[in-house]
CSV table of C-alpha atoms and ligand atoms in Angstrom, one decimal:
chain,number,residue,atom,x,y,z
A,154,UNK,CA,97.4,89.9,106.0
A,155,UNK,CA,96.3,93.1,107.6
A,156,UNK,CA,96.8,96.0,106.3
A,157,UNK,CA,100.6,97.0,106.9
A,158,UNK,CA,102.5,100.1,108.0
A,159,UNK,CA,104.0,102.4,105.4
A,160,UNK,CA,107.2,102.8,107.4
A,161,UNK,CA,108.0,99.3,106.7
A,162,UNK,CA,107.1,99.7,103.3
A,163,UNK,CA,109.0,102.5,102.5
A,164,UNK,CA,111.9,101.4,104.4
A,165,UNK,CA,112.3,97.7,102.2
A,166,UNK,CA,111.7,100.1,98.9
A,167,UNK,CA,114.9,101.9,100.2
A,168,UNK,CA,116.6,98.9,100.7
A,169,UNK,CA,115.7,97.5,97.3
A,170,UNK,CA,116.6,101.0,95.7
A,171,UNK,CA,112.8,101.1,94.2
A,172,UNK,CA,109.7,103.3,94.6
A,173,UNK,CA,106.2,102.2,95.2
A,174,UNK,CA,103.1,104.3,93.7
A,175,UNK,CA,100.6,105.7,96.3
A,176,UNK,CA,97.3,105.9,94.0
A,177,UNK,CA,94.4,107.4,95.5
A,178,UNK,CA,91.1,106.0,95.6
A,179,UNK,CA,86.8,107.1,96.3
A,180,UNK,CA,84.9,103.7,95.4
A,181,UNK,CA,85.2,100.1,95.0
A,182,UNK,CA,85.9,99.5,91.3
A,183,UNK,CA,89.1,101.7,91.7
A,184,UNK,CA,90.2,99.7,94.8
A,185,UNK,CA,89.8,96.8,92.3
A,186,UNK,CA,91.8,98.1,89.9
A,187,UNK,CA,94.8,98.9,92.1
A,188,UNK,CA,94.9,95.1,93.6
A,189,UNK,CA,94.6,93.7,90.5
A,190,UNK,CA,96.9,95.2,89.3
A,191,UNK,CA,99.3,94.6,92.2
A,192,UNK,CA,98.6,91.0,91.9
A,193,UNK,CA,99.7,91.0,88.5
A,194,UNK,CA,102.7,92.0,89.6
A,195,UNK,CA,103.5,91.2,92.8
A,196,UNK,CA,103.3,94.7,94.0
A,197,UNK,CA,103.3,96.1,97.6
A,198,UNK,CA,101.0,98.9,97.2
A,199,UNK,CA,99.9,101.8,99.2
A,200,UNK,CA,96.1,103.0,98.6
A,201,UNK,CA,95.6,106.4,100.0
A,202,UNK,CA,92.2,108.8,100.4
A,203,UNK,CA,91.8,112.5,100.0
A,204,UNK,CA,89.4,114.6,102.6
A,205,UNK,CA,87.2,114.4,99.5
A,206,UNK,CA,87.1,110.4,99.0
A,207,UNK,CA,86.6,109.5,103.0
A,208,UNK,CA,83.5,112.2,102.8
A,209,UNK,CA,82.6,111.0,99.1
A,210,UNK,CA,82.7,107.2,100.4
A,211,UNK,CA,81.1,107.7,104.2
A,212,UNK,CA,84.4,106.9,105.6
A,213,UNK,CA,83.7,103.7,106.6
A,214,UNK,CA,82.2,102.7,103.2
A,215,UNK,CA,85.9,103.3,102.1
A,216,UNK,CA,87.7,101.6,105.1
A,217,UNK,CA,85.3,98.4,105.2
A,218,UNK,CA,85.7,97.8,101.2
A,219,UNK,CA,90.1,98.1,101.9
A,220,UNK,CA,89.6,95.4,104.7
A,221,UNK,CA,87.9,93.5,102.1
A,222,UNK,CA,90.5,94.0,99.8
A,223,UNK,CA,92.9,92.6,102.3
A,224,UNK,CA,90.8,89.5,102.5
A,225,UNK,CA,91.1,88.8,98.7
A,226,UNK,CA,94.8,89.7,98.4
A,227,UNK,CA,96.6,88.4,101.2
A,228,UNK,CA,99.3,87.9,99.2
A,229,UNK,CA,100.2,91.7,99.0
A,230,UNK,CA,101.5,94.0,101.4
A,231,UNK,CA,98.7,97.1,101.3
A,232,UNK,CA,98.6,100.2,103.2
A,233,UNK,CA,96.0,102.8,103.8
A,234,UNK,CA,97.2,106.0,103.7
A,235,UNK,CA,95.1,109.4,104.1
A,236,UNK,CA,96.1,111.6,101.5
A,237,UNK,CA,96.6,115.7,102.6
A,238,UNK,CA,95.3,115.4,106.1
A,239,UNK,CA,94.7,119.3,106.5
A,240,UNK,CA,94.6,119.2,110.7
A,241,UNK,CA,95.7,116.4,113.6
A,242,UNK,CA,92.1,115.9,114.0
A,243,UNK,CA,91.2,115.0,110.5
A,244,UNK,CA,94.5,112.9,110.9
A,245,UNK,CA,93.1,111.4,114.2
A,246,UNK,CA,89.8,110.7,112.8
A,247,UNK,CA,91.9,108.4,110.0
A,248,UNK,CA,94.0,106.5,112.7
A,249,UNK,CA,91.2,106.0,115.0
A,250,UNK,CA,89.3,104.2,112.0
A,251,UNK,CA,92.1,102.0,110.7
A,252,UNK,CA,94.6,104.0,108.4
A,253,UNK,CA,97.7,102.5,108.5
A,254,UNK,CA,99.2,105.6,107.5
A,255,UNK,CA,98.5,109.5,107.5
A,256,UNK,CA,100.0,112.2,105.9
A,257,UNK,CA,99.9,115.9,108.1
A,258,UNK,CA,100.2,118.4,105.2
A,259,UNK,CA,100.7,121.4,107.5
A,260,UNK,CA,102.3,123.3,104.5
A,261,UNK,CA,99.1,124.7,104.1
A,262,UNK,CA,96.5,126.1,106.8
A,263,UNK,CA,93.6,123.9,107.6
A,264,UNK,CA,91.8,125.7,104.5
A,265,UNK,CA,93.8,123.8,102.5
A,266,UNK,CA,94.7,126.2,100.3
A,267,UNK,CA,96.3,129.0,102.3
A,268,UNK,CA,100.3,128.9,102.4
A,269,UNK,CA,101.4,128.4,106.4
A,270,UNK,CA,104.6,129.2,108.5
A,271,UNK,CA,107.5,127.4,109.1
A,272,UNK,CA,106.3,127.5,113.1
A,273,UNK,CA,102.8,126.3,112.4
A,274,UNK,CA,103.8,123.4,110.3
A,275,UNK,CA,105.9,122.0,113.1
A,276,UNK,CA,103.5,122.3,115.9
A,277,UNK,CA,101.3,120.2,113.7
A,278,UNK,CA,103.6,118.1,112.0
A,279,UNK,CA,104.7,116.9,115.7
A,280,UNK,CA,101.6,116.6,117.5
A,281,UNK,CA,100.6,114.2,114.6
A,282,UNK,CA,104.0,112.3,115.2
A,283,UNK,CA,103.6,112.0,118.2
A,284,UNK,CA,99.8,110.5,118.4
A,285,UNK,CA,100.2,108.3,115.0
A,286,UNK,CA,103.7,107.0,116.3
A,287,UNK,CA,102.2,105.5,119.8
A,288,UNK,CA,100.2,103.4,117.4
A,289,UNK,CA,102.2,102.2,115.0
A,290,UNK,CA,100.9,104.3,112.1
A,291,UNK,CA,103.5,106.3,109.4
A,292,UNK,CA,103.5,110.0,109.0
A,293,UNK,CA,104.0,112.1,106.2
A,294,UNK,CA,104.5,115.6,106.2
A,295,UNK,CA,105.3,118.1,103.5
A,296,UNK,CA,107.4,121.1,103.3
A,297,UNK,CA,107.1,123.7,100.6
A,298,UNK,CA,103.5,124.1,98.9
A,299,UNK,CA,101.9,122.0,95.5
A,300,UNK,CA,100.7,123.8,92.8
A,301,UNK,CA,97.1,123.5,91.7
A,302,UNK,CA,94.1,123.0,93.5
A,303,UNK,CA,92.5,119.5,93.3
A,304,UNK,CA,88.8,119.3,95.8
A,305,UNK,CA,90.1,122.7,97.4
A,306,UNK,CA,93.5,121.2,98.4
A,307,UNK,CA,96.5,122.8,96.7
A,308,UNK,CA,98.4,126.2,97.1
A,309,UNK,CA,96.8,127.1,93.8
A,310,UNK,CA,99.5,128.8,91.5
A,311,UNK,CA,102.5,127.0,89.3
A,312,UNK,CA,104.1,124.4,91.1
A,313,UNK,CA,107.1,126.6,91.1
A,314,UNK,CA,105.7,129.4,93.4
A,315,UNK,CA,107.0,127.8,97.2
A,316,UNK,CA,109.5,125.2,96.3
A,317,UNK,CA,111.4,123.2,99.2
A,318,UNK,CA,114.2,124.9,100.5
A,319,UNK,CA,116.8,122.0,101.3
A,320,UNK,CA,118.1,123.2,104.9
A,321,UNK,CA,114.8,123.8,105.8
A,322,UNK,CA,113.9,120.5,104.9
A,323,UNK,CA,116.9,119.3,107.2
A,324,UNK,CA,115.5,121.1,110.3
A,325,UNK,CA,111.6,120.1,109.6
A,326,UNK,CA,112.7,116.9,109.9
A,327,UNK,CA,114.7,116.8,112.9
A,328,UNK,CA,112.0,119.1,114.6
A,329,UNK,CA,109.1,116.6,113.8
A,330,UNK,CA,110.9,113.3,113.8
A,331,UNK,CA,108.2,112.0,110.8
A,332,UNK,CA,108.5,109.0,108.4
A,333,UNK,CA,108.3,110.4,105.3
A,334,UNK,CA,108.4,113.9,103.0
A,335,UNK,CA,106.7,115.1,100.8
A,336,UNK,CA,108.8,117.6,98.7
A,337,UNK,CA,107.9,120.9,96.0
A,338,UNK,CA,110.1,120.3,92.8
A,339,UNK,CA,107.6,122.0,90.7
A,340,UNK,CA,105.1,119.9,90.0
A,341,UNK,CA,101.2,120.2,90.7
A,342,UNK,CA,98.0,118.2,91.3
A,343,UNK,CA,95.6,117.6,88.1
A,344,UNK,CA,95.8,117.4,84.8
A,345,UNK,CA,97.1,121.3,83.8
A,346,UNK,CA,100.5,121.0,84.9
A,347,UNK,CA,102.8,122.0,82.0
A,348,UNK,CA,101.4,124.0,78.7
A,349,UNK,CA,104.4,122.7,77.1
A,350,UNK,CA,106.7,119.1,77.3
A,351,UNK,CA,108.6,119.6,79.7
A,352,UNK,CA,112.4,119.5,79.7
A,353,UNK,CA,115.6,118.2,81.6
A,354,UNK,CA,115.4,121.3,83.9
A,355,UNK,CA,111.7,122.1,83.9
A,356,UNK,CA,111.0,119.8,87.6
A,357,UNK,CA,114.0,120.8,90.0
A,358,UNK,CA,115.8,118.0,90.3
A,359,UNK,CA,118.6,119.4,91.7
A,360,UNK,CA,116.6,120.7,94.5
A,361,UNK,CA,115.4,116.8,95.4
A,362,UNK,CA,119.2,115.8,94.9
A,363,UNK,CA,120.5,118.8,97.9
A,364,UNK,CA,117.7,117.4,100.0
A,365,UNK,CA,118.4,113.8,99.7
A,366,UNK,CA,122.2,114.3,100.3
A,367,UNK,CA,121.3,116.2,103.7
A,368,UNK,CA,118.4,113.6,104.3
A,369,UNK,CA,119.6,110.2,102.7
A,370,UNK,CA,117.8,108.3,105.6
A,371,UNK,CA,114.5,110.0,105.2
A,372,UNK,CA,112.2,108.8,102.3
A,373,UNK,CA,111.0,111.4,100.0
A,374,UNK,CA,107.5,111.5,98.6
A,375,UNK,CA,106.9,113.4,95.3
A,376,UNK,CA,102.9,114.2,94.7
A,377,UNK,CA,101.3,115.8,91.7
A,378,UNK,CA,103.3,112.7,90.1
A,379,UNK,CA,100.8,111.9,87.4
A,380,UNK,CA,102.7,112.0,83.7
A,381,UNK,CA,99.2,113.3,81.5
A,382,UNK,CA,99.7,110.6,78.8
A,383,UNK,CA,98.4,111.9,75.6
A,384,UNK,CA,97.0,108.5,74.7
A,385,UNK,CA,94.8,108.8,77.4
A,386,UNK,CA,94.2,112.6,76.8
A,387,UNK,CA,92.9,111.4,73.2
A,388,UNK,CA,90.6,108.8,74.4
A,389,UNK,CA,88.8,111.4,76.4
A,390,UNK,CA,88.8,114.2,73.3
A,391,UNK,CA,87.8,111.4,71.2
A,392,UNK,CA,84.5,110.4,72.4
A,393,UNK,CA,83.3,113.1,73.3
A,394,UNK,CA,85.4,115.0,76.0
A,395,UNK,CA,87.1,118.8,75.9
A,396,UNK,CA,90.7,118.4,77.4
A,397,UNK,CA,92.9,121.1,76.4
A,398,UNK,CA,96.6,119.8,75.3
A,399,UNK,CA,99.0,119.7,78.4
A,400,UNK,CA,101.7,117.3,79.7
A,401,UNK,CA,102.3,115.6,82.6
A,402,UNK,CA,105.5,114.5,84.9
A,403,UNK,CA,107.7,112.5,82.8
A,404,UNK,CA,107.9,109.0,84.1
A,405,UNK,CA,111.8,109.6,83.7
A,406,UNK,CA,111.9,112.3,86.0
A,407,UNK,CA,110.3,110.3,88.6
A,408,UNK,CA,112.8,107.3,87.9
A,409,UNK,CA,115.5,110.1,88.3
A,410,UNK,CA,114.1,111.0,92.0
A,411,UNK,CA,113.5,107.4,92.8
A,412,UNK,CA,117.5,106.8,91.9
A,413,UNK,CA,118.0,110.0,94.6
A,414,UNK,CA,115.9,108.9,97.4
A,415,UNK,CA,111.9,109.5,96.1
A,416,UNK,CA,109.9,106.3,97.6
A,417,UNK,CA,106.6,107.2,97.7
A,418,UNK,CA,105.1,108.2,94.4
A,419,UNK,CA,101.5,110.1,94.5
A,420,UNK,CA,99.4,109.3,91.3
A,421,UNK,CA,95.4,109.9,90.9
A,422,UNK,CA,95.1,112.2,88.0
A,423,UNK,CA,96.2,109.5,85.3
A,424,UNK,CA,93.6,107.0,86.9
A,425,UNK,CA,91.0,109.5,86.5
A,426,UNK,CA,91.6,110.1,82.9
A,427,UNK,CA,91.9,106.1,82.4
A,428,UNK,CA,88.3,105.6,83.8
A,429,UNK,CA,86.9,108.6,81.9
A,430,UNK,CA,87.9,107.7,78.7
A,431,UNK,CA,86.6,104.2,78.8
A,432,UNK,CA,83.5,105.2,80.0
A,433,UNK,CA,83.3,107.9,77.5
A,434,UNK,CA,84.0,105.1,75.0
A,435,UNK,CA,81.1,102.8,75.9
A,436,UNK,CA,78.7,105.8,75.8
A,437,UNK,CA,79.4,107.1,72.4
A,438,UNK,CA,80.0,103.8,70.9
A,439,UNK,CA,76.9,101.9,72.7
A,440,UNK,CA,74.3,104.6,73.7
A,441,UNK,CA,71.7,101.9,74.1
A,442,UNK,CA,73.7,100.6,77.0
A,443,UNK,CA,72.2,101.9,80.5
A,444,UNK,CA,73.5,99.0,82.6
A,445,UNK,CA,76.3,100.6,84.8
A,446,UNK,CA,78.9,97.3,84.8
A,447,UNK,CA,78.9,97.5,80.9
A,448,UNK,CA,80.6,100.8,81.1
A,449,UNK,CA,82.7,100.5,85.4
A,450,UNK,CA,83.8,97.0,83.8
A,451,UNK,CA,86.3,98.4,81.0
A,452,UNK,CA,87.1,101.6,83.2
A,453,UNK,CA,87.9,99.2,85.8
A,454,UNK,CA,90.4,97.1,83.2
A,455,UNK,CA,91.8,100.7,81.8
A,456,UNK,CA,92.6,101.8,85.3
A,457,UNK,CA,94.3,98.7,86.0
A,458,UNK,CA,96.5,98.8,82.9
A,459,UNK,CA,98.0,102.6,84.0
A,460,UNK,CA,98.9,101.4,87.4
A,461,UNK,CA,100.4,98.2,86.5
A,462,UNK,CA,102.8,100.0,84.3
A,463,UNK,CA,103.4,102.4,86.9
A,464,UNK,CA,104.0,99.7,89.3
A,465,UNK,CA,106.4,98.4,86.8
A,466,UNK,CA,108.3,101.4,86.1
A,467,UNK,CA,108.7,102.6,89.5
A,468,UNK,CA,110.2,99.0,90.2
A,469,UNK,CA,108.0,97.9,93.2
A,470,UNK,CA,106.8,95.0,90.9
A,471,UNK,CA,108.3,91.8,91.9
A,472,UNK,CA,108.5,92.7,95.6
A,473,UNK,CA,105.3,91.7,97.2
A,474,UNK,CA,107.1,88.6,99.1
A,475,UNK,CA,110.3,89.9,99.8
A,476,UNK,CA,109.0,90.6,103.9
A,477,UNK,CA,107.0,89.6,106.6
A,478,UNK,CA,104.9,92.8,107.8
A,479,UNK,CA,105.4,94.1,110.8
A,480,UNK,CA,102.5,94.6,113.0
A,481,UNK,CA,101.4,97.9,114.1
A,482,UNK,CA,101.7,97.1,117.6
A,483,UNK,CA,105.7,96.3,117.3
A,484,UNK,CA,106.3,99.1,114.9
A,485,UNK,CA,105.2,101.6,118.1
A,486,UNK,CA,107.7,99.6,120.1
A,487,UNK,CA,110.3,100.4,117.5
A,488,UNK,CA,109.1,104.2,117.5
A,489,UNK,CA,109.3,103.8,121.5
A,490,UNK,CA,112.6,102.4,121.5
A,491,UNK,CA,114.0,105.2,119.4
A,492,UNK,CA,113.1,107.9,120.9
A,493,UNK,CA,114.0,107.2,124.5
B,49,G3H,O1,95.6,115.6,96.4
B,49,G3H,C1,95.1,115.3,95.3
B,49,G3H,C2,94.5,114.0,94.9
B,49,G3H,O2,94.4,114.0,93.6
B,49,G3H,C3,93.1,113.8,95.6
B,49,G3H,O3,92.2,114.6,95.0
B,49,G3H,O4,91.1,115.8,96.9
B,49,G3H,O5,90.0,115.6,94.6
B,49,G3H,O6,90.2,113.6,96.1
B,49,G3H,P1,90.8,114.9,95.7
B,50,13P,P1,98.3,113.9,90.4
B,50,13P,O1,97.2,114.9,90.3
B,50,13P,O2,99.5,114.3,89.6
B,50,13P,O3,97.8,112.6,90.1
B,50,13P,O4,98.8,114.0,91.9
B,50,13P,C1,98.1,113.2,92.9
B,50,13P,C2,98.6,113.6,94.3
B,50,13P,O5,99.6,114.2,94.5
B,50,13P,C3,97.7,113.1,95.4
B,50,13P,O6,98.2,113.6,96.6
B,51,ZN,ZN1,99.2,115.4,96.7
């Protein structure tokens, strides 16, 4: 099947009370690893790619290898999302090649890093609307600022410094009419995002809960969503690697938000510290090995392992063949429709 609309996919995860795990990707072997792993268990997935990953790849290097991956799975429901789309032209760039989804983070200037207003966020946020929803293609937006900095992108800072205030959530999305939020509840992108476990009241949950409750149709995205595991944290420090101790998003939490209207969950840190530590495995336990496959092939398997359990316990597995998608062209008749 071609690659699908996120709308449509976040919509039957609200219908089926689950979420589904947006995992962001730069080459092939990681692509891999997500389909795999969605075959395994009958996952609809979204694949998404940073500013970073669609320069890293050459774009279309990127695009071409998810068409492929549509070829091999046609089984599964997969979107292509572009993850942190920092201006409408960087978001126009990614519909005009394929994506199937964007995300418009006007929370921050077109820096990336640089906190915006309320006003500018809007103008953006509805421009973007406007021009993906003529095609078809889902928007994201975001309201309140990340912590952390991941490739330049992030507020910098605690994830607690410019949390989402719930009424302005409200009028954000009645001003910009968009598919899907994106939400601060304190967490951040990376690996540092707690020096200690966190607790019951460490994310603010009950900051997600007053937004859902004024915005129980709109389907609520939580990034910096990575939980940190330690085993994977020790793989790394074992062979070899200099991670200081730090903790991640319980995947509680997460289950939590999913229960209160969280249907898009954004995961990349775990991946990378999956891959890492198998390839730091095969080069302290075979140094004589120089043949890249005998190291990409086990990072591959590791990074399919952490997003199958993900998959699992964010309860999208078992619902790859629950719906026919929608094509692109229909869904901009549905957008059409509605706002007349
Ligand atoms: O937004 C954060 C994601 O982890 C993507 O990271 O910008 O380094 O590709 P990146
Ligand atoms: P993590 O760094 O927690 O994996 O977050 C990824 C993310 O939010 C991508 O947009
Ligand atoms: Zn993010």
């Amino acid at each position: 099947m071609p690659l699908v609309s996120m709308r449509q996919v976040l919509d039957e995860a609200a219908k089926g009370g689950y979420g589904v795990g947006a995992f962001n990707v730069n080459n092939m072997e990681q692509i891999q690893s997500i389909m795999e792993a969605a075959r395994e268990t009958q996952s609809p997935v979204i694949v998404q790619a940073s500013r970073g990953a669609r320069a890293y790849s050459q774009d279309r290097f990127l695009y071409h290898l998810m068409i492929a991956a549509t070829e091999l799975y046609p089984e599964i429901p997969t979107v292509l999302h572009l993850d942190h789309g920092n201006s409408p032209e960087t978001c126009k760039s990614a519909i005009d090649m394929g994506f199937t989804s964007v995300m418009m983070d006007g929370s921050l200037m077109p820096d990336g890093k640089t906190p915006s207003t309320f006003e500018y966020n809007v103008e953006v946020t509805k421009k973007v609307v406007e021009m993906a929803h003529a095609k078809g293609v889902t928007v994201e937006g975001e309201i309140g600022c990340l912590g952390g900095i991941e490739d330049g992108h992030g507020s910098g800072g605690s994830g607690l410094d410019h949390l989402t205030d719930p009424a302005q959530a409200e009028e954000f999305v009645k001003l910009t009419g968009l598919d899907a939020l994106a939400i601060a509840i304190g967490t951040s992108h990376g690996a540092y995002k707690f020096a200690k476990q966190p607790s019951g009241d460490t994310l603010k949950m009950e900051t997600l809960i007053a937004i859902h409750k004024r915005l129980p149709n709109t389907h609520l995205v939580m990034h910096g969503s990575s939980s940190v595991p330690k085993d994977l944290q020790d793989i790394i420090n074992q062979y070899g690697g200099k991670l200081k101790p730090t903790w991640g998003v319980p995947v509680e939490e997460i289950q939590l938000g999913i229960k209160n209207g969280v249907r898009k969950i954004n995961v990349d840190t775990d991946n990378r510290l999956a891959i890492t530590g198998a390839i730091r495995k095969v080069f302290m336990e075979k140094p004589e090995e120089f043949d890249p496959r005998s190291y990409m092939k086990p990072a591959r398997e590791a990074m399919k392992k952490v997003v199958a359990l993900r998959m699992t316990q964010f309860g999208q597995a078992g619902h790859a063949k629950d719906y026919t998608p929608i094509p692109l062209a229909e869904m901009a008749k549905k957008y059409e429709a509605v706002a007349v």
